[in-house]
Coordinates of C-alpha atoms and ligand atoms in Angstrom, one line a residue:
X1 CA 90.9 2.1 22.6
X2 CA 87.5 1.7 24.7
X3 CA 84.6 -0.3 22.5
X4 CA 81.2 -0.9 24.6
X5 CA 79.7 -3.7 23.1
X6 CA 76.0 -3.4 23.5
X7 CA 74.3 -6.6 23.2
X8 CA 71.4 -8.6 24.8
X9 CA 72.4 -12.2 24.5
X10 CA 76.3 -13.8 25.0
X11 CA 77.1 -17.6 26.1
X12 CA 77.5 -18.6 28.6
X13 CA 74.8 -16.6 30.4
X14 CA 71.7 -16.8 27.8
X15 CA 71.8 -17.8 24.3
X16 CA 69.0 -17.8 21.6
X17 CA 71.0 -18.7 18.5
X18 CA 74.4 -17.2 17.2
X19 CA 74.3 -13.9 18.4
X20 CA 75.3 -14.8 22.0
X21 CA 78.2 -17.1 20.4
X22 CA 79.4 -13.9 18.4
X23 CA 79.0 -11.9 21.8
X24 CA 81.7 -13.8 23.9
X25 CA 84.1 -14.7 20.8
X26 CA 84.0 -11.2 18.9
X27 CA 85.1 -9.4 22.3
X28 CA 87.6 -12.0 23.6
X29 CA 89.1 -12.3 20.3
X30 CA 89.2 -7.9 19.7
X31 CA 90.8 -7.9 23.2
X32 CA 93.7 -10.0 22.1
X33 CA 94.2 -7.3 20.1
X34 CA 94.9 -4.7 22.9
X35 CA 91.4 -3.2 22.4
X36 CA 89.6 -2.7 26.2
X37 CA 85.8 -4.1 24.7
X38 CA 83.4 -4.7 27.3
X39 CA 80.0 -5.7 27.3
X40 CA 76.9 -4.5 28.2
X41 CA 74.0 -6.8 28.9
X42 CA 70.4 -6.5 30.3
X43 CA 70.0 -8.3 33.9
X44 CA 67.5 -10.9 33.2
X45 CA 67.2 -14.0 35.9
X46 CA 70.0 -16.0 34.0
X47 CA 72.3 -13.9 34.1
X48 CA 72.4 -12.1 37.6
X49 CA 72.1 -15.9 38.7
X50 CA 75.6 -16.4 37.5
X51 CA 77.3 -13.7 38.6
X52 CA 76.6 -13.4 42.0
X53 CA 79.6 -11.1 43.0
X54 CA 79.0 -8.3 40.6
X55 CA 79.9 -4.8 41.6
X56 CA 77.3 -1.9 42.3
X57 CA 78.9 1.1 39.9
X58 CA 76.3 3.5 39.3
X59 CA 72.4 4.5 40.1
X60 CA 70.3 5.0 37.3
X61 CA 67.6 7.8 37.8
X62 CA 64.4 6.8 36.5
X63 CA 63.9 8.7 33.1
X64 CA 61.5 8.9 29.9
X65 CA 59.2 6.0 30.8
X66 CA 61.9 3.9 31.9
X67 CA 62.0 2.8 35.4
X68 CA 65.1 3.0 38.4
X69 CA 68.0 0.6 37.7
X70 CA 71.5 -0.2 38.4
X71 CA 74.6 -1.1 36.7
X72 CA 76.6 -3.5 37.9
X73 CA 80.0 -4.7 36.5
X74 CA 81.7 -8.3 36.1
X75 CA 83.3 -10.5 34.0
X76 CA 82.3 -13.1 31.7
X77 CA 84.1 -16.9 32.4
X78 CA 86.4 -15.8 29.2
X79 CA 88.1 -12.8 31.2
X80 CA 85.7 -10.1 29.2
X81 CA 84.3 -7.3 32.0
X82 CA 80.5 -6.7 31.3
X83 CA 78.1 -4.2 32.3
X84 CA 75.0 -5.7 33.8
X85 CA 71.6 -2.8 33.8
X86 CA 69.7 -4.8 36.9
X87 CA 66.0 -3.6 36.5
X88 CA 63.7 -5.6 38.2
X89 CA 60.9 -4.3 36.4
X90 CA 62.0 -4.9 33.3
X91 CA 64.1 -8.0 33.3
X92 CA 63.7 -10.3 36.2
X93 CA 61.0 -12.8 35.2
X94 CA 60.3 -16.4 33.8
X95 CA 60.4 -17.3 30.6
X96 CA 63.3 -16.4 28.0
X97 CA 65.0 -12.9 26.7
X98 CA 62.6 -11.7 24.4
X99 CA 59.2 -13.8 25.1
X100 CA 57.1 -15.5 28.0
X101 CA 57.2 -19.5 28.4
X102 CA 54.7 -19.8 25.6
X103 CA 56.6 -18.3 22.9
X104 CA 54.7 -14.8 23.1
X105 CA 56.8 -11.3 22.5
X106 CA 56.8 -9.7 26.1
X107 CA 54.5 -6.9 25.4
X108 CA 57.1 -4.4 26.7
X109 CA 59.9 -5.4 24.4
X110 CA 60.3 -1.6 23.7
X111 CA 60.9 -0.6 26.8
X112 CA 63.2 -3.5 27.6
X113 CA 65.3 -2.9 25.0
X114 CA 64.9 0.8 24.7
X115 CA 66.8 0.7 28.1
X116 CA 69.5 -1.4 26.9
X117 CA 69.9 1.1 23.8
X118 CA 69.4 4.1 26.3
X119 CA 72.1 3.1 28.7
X120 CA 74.2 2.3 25.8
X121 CA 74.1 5.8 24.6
X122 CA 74.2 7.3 28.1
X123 CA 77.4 5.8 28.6
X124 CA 79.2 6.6 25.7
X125 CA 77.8 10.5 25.8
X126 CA 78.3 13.6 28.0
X127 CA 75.9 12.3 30.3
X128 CA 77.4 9.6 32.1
X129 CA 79.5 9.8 35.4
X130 CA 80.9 6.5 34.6
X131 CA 85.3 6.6 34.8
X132 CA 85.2 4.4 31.5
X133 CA 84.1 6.2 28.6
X134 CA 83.8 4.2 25.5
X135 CA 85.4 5.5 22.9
X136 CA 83.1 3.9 20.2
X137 CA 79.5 2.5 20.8
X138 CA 79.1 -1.3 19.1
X139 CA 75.2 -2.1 18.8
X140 CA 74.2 -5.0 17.8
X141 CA 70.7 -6.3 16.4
X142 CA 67.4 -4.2 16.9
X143 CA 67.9 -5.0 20.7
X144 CA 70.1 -2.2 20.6
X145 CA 69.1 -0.3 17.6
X146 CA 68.2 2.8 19.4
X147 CA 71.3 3.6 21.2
X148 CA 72.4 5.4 17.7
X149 CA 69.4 7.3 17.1
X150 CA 70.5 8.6 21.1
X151 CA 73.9 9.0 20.8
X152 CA 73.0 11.1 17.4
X153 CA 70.9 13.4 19.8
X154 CA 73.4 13.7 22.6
X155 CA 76.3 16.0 23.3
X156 CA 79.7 14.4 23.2
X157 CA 78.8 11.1 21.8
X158 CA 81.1 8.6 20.7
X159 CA 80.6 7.1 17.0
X160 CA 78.8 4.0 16.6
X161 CA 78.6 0.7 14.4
X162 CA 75.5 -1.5 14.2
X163 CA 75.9 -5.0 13.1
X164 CA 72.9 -6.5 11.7
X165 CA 73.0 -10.6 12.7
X166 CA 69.4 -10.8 11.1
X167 CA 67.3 -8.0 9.3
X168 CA 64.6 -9.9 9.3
X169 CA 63.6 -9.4 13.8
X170 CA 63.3 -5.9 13.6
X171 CA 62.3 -4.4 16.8
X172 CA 58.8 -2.3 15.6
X173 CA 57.0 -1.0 17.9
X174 CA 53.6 1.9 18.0
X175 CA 54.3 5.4 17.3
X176 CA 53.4 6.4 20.5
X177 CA 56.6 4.7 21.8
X178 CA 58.6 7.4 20.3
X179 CA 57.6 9.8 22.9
X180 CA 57.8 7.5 25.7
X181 CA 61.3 6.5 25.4
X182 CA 62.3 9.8 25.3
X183 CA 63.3 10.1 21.4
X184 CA 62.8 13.6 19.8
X185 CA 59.0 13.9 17.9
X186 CA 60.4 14.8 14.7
X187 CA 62.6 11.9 14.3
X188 CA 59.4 9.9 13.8
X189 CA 60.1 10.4 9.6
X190 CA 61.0 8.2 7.0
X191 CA 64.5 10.2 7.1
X192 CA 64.3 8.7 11.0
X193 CA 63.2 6.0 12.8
X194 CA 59.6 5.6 11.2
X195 CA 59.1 2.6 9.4
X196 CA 55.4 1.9 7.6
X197 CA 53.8 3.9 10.2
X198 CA 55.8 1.8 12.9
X199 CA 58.6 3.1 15.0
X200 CA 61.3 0.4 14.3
X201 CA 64.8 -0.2 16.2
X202 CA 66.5 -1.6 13.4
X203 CA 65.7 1.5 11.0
X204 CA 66.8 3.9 13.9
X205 CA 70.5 1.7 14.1
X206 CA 70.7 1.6 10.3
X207 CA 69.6 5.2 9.4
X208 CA 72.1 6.7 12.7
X209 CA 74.8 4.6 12.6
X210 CA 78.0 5.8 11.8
X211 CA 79.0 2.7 10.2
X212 CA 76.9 -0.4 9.3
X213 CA 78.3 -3.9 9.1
X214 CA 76.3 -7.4 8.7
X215 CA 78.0 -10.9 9.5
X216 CA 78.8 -12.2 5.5
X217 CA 79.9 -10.1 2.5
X218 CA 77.2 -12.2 0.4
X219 CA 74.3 -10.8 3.1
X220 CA 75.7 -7.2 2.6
X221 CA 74.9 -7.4 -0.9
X222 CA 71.8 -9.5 -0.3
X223 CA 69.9 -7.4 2.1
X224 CA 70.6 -4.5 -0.3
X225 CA 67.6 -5.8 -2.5
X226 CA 64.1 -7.5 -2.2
X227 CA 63.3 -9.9 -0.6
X228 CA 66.4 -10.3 2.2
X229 CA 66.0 -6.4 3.0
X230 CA 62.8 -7.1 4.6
X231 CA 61.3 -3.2 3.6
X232 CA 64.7 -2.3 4.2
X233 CA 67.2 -2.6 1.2
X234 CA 66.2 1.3 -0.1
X235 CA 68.4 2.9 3.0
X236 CA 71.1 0.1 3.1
X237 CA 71.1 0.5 -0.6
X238 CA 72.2 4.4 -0.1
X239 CA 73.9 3.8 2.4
X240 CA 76.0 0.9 0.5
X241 CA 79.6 3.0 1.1
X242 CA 78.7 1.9 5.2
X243 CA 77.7 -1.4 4.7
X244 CA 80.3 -4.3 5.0
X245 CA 79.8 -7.2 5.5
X246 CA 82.8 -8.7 8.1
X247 CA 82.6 -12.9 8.1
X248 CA 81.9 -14.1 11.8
X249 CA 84.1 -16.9 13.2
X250 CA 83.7 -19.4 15.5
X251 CA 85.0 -20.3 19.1
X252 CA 88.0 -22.8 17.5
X253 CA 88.7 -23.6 21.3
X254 CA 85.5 -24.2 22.4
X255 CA 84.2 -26.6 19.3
X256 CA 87.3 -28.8 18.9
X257 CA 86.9 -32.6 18.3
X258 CA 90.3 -33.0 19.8
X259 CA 89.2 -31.6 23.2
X260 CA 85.8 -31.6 23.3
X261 CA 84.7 -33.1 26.5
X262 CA 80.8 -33.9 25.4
X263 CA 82.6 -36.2 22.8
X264 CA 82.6 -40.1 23.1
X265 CA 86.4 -40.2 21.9
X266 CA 88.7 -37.6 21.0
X267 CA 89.8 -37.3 17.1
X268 CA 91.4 -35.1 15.0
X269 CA 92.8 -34.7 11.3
X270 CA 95.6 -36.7 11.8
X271 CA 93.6 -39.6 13.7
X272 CA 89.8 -39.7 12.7
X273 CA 89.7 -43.2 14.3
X274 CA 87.1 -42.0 17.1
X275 CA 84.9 -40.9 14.7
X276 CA 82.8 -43.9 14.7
X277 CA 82.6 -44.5 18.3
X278 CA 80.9 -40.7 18.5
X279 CA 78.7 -42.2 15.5
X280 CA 77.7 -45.3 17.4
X281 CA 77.4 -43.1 21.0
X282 CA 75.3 -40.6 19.1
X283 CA 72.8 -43.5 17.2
X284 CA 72.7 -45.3 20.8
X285 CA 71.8 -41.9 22.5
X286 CA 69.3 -41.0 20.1
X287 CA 67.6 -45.0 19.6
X288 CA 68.9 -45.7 16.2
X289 CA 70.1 -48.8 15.4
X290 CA 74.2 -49.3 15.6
X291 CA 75.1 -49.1 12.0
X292 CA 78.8 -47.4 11.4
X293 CA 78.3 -47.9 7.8
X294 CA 75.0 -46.0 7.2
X295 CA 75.7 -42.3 6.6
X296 CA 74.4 -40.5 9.4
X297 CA 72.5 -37.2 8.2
X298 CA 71.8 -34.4 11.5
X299 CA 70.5 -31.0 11.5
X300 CA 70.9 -28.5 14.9
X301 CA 68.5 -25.7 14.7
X302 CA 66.1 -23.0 15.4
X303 CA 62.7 -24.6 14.0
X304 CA 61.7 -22.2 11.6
X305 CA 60.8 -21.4 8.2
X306 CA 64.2 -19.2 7.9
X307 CA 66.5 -22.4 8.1
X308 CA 64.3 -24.5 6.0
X309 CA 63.8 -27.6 8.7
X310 CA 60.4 -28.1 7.0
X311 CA 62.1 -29.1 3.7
X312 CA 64.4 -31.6 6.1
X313 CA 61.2 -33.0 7.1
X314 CA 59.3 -33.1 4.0
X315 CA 62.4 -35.4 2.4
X316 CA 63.1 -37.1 5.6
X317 CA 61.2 -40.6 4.2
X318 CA 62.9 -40.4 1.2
X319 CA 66.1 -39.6 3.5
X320 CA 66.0 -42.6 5.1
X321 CA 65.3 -44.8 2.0
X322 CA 68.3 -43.7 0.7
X323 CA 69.3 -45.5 3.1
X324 CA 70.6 -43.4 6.0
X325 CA 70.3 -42.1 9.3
X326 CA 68.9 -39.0 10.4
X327 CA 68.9 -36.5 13.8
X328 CA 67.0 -33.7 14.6
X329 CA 67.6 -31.3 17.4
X330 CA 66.1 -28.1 17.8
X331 CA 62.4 -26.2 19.2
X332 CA 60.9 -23.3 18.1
X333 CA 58.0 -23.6 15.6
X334 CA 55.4 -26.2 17.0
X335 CA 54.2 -27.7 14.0
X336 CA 57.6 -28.3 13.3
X337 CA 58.2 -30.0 16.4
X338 CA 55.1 -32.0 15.8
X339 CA 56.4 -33.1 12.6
X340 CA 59.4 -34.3 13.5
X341 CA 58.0 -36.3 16.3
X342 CA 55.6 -37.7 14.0
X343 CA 58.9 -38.7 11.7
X344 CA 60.3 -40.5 14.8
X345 CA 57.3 -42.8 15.6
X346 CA 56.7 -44.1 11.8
X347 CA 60.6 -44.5 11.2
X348 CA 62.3 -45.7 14.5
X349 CA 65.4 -47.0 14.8
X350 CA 66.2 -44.8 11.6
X351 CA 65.4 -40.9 12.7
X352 CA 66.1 -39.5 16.4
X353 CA 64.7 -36.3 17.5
X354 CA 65.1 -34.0 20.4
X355 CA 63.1 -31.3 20.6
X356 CA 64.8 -29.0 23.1
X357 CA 68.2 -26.7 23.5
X358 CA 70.9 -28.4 24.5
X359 CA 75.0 -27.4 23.9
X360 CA 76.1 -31.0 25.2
X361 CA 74.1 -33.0 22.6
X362 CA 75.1 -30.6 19.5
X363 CA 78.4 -31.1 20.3
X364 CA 78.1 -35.0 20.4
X365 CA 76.1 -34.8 17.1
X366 CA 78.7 -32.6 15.2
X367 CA 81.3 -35.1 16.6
X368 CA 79.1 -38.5 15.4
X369 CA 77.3 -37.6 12.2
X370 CA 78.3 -37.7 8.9
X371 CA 76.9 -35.0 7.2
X372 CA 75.2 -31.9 8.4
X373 CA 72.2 -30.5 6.9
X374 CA 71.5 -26.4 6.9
X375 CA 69.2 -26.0 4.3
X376 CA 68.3 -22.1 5.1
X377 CA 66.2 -20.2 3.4
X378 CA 68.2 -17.2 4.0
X379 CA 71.1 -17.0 6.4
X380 CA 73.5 -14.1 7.5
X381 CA 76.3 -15.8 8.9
X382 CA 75.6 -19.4 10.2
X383 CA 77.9 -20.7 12.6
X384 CA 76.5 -24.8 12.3
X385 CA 78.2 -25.3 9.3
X386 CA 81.3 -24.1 10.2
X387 CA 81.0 -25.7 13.4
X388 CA 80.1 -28.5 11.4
X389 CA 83.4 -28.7 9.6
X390 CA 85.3 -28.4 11.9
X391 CA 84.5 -31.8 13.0
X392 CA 85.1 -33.4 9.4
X393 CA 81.2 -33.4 8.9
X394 CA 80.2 -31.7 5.3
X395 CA 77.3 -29.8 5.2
X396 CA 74.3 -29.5 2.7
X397 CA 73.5 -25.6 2.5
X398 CA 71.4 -23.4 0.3
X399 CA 73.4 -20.7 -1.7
X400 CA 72.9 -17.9 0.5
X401 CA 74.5 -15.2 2.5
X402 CA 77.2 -16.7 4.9
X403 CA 76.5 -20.2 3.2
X404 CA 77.9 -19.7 0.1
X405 CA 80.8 -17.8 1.6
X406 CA 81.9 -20.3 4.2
X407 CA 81.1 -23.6 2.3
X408 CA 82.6 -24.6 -1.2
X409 CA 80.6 -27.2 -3.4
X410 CA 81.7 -30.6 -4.1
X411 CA 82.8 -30.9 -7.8
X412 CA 85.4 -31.9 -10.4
X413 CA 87.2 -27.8 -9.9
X414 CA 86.9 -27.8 -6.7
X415 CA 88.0 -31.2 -5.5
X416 CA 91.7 -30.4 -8.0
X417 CA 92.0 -27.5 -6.0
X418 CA 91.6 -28.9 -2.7
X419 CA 88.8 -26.4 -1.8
X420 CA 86.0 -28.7 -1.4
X421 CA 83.8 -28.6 1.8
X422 CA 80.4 -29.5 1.3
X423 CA 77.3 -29.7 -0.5
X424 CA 75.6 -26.7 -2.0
X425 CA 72.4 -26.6 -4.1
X426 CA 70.5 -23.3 -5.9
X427 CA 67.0 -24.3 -6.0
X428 CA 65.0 -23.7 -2.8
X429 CA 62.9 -26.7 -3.0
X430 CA 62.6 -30.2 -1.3
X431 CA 63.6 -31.7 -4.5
X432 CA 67.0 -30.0 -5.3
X433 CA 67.5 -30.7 -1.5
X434 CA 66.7 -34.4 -2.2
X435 CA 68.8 -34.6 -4.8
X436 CA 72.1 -32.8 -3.2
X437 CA 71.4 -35.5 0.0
X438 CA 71.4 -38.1 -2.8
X439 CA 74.4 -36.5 -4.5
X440 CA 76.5 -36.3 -0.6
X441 CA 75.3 -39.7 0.2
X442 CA 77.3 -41.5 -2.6
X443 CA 80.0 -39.5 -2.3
X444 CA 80.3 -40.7 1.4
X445 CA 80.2 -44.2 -0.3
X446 CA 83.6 -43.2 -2.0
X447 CA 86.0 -43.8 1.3
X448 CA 89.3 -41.4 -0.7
X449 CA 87.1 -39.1 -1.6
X450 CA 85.2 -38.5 1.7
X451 CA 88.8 -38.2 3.6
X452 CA 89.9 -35.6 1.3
X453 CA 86.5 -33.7 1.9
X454 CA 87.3 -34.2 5.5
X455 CA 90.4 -33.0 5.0
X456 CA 89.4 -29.7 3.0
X457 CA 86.4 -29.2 6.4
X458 CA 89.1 -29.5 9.1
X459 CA 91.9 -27.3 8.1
X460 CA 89.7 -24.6 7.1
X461 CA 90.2 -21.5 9.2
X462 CA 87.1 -20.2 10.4
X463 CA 89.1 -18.6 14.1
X464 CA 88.3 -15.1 14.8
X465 CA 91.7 -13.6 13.7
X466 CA 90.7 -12.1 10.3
X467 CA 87.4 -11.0 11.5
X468 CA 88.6 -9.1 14.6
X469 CA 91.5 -7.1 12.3
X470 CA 88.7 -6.1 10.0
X471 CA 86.6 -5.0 12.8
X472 CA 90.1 -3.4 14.3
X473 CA 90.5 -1.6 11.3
X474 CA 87.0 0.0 11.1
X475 CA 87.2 1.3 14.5
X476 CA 90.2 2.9 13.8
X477 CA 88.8 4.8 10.4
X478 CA 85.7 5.4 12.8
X479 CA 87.3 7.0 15.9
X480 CA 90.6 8.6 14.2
X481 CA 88.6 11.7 12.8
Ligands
ADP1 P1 71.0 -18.6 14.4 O1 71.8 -17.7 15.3 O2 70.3 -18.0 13.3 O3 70.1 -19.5 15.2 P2 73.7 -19.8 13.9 O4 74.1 -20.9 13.0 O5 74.4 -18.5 13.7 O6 72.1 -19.6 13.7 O7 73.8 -20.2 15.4 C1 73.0 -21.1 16.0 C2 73.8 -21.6 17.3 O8 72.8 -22.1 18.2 C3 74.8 -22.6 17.0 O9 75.8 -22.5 18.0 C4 74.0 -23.9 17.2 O10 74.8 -25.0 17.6 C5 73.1 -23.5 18.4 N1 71.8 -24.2 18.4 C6 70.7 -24.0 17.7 N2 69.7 -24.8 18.1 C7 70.2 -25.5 19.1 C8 69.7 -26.6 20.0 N3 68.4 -27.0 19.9 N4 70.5 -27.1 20.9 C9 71.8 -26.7 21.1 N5 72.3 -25.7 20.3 C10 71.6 -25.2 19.3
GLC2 C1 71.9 -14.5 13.5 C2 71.9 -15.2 12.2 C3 73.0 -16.1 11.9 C4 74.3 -15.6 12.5 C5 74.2 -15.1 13.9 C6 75.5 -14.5 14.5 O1 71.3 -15.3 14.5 O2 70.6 -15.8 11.9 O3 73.2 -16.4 10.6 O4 75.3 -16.6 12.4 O5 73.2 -14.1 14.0 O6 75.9 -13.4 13.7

């Protein structure tokens, strides 16, 4: 079986947030399986950087109002071949994937990812003098949203799944763009690709697809209904026999505490004796004072409203009355960044912020704090907290989407049945936040009952296996008739 996975971010070549993790792990893990997945990426700087010995394998003709461009092919450092689309024009510039250096969309975001979607569809339809045919067509995010709206108008296509990561980027873009990249007028409909008077790429993958799946089964049923269907929950509503919602794992190899080489010292279940000396590397990296018996409170995220950092600073005093430690790393918003760097001058020794993106650091945080924080407004999947368990640190989450399925609450129940993991509270509000950090904080106190917790976090298994058999399985159904 041939899958093309169509996506525009995967570590270790350029990485916004989860969806590049999901991009190497889903494919390495589905080619285990015998399944011949490759990817196919956009050529921006990062990427053609790193593979310098790629392959020339086809011309692409300019067409509709996109310009010339090659495909290339490689590999990824994890053994999975990739299509690269090189298209100067389009992709080789500063800044990051989908904006400039000041945070700003790139004004020709359609285009850029119209040609992703486009060559997508190309390939896996009559059209393409390519050897390898896919024999399904795996789309991921709006990015490449289109490529079933195109592989609904070609001849020969192959069927296709769309996996929604978040509903709420949605790709939407003027009317006029319809025409320009080449999709047919009277698709422009609400039974089509028009959304509020907007052509959007997320629409176009969830009204064509042949099969719809999101990264939880709580989010499946969430984004079904208002608010987390952003405009969207009437179509995936009737189409609710194609949604599923298929729980991502994480990279096991990659985040392991006892071979993690960004670690301090190397611990495991069965030794968690270098625990502290990641604690006291991590408060000496980040300026906090040396304190192995404070519990050490970190977060490692996107700064925005959707993962609720604001509510981590609003309590962050309070936090550190408690008392207790606190680190911050993440960027994004700038009032957010602001804040938190305000936080670090009027409480030093106590909170440590880095505003920035960097792997090396989150790894040493997961492997010296105590307990993570991911208090998020809405999330699909989340990888943190599993990430975060993995290396015996609980996490505080809100109840929602691939929080409540990947993190068990701390109570009488749940600690009999050995099932505990973390910290979970239902209000969205800095106070029921307070109050669960409160509630985590003495249980840390209790030394038996923070090893069992530990316990429950580290044997948890959050590898690929299940996930790839259920995506496995839906390919089958999908190409079989
Ligand atoms: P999302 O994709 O919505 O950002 P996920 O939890 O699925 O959320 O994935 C986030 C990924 O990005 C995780 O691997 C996390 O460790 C990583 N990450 C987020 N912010 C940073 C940062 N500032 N530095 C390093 N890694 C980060
Ligand atoms: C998105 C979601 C996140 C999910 C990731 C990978 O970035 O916000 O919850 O884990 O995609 O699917």
């Amino acid at each position: 079986m041939r899958v093309l996975f169509a996506t525009s971010e995967v570590v270790p070549l350029i990485k916004t947030g989860g969806l590049a993790d999901v991009s190497a792990a889903l494919p390495a893990a589905l080619r285990e399986r015998g399944i011949d997945v490759r990817l196919l990426l956009p050529g921006y700087p990062q990427v053609l950087k790193a593979l310098p010995h790629r392959q020339l394998i086809a011309d692409l003709f300019p067409v509709h109002s996109f310009p010339a461009a090659y495909l290339f092919a490689s590999w990824l450092p994890n053994g999975v071949p990739l299509f690269v689309i090189e298209c100067a024009e389009l992709y080789e510039r500063g800044g990051g994937a989908y904006q400039d250096e000041n945070g700003i969309d790139w004004p020709d975001n359609a285009l850029r990812f119209g040609m992703l979607s486009w060559v997508a569809a190309w390939m896996g339809s009559a059209g393409s003098t390519l050897d390898w045919k896919p024999d399904l067509v795996h789309c991921n995010d709006w990015q490449a949203g289109l490529a079933p709206a195109y592989l609904h108008f070609a001849d020969d296509a192959a069927p296709c799944v769309m996996t929604v990561h978040n509903l709420a980027f949605q790709g939407n873009f003027p009317s006029y763009m319809v025409a320009e990249l080449g999709l047919p007028i009277d698709c422009f409909q609400p039974d089509g690709v028009e959304f509020y008077g907007n052509l959007s790429f997320m629409k176009a993958g969830l009204y064509y697809a042949d099969h719809i799946t999101t990264v939880s089964p709580s989010y499946a049923r969430e984004i079904q209904t208002d608010p987390l269907g952003f405009g969207l929950q009437g179509l995936l509503a009737y189409r609710r026999e194609k949604v599923t919602g298929i729980l991502n794992g994480i990279d096991v190899e990659g985040w392991n505490p006892a071979t993690d080489p960004d670690l301090v010292q190397l611990y495991s279940l069965n030794d968690l004796s270098g625990k502290s000396a990641n604690k006291c590397g991590l408060q000496k990296r980040m300026g906090l004072h040396v304190d192995p018996g404070l519990p050490l409170f970190a977060l490692v995220s996107r700064f925005t409203h959707q993962k609720g950092v604001d509510l981590v600073l609003e309590i962050a005093p309070q936090l550190v009355n408690l008392p207790a430690q606190l680190v911050l790393l993440g960027n994004g918003d700038a009032g957010m960044q602001r804040a938190a760097l305000d936080l670090l001058h009027h409480f030093p020794g106590k909170i440590g912020v880095y505003i920035g993106f960097d792997e090396g650091l989150s790894h040493l945080i997961h492997g010296g704090a105590d307990i993570f924080l991911m208090p998020s407004r809405f999330e699909p999947c989340g990888l943190s907290q599993m990430h975060s368990q993995r290396y015996g640190v609980p996490p505080v989450v809100y109840a929602t989407g691939g929080l409540i399925d990947t993190v068990t609450d701390y109570n009488e129940v749940t600690c009999a049945q050995g099932l505990a993991s973390g910290f979970v509270f239902h209000s969205m509000d800095a106070a029921s936040l307070h109050a669960t950090v409160k509630r985590a904080a003495s249980v840390y106190y209790d030394k038996k009952s923070w090893r069992d917790l530990q316990h429950n976090c580290m044997t948890r298994d959050f590898s690929w296996n299940r996930s790839a058999a259920a995506y496995h399985d839906l390919y089958m159904n999908l190409i079989r008739p």
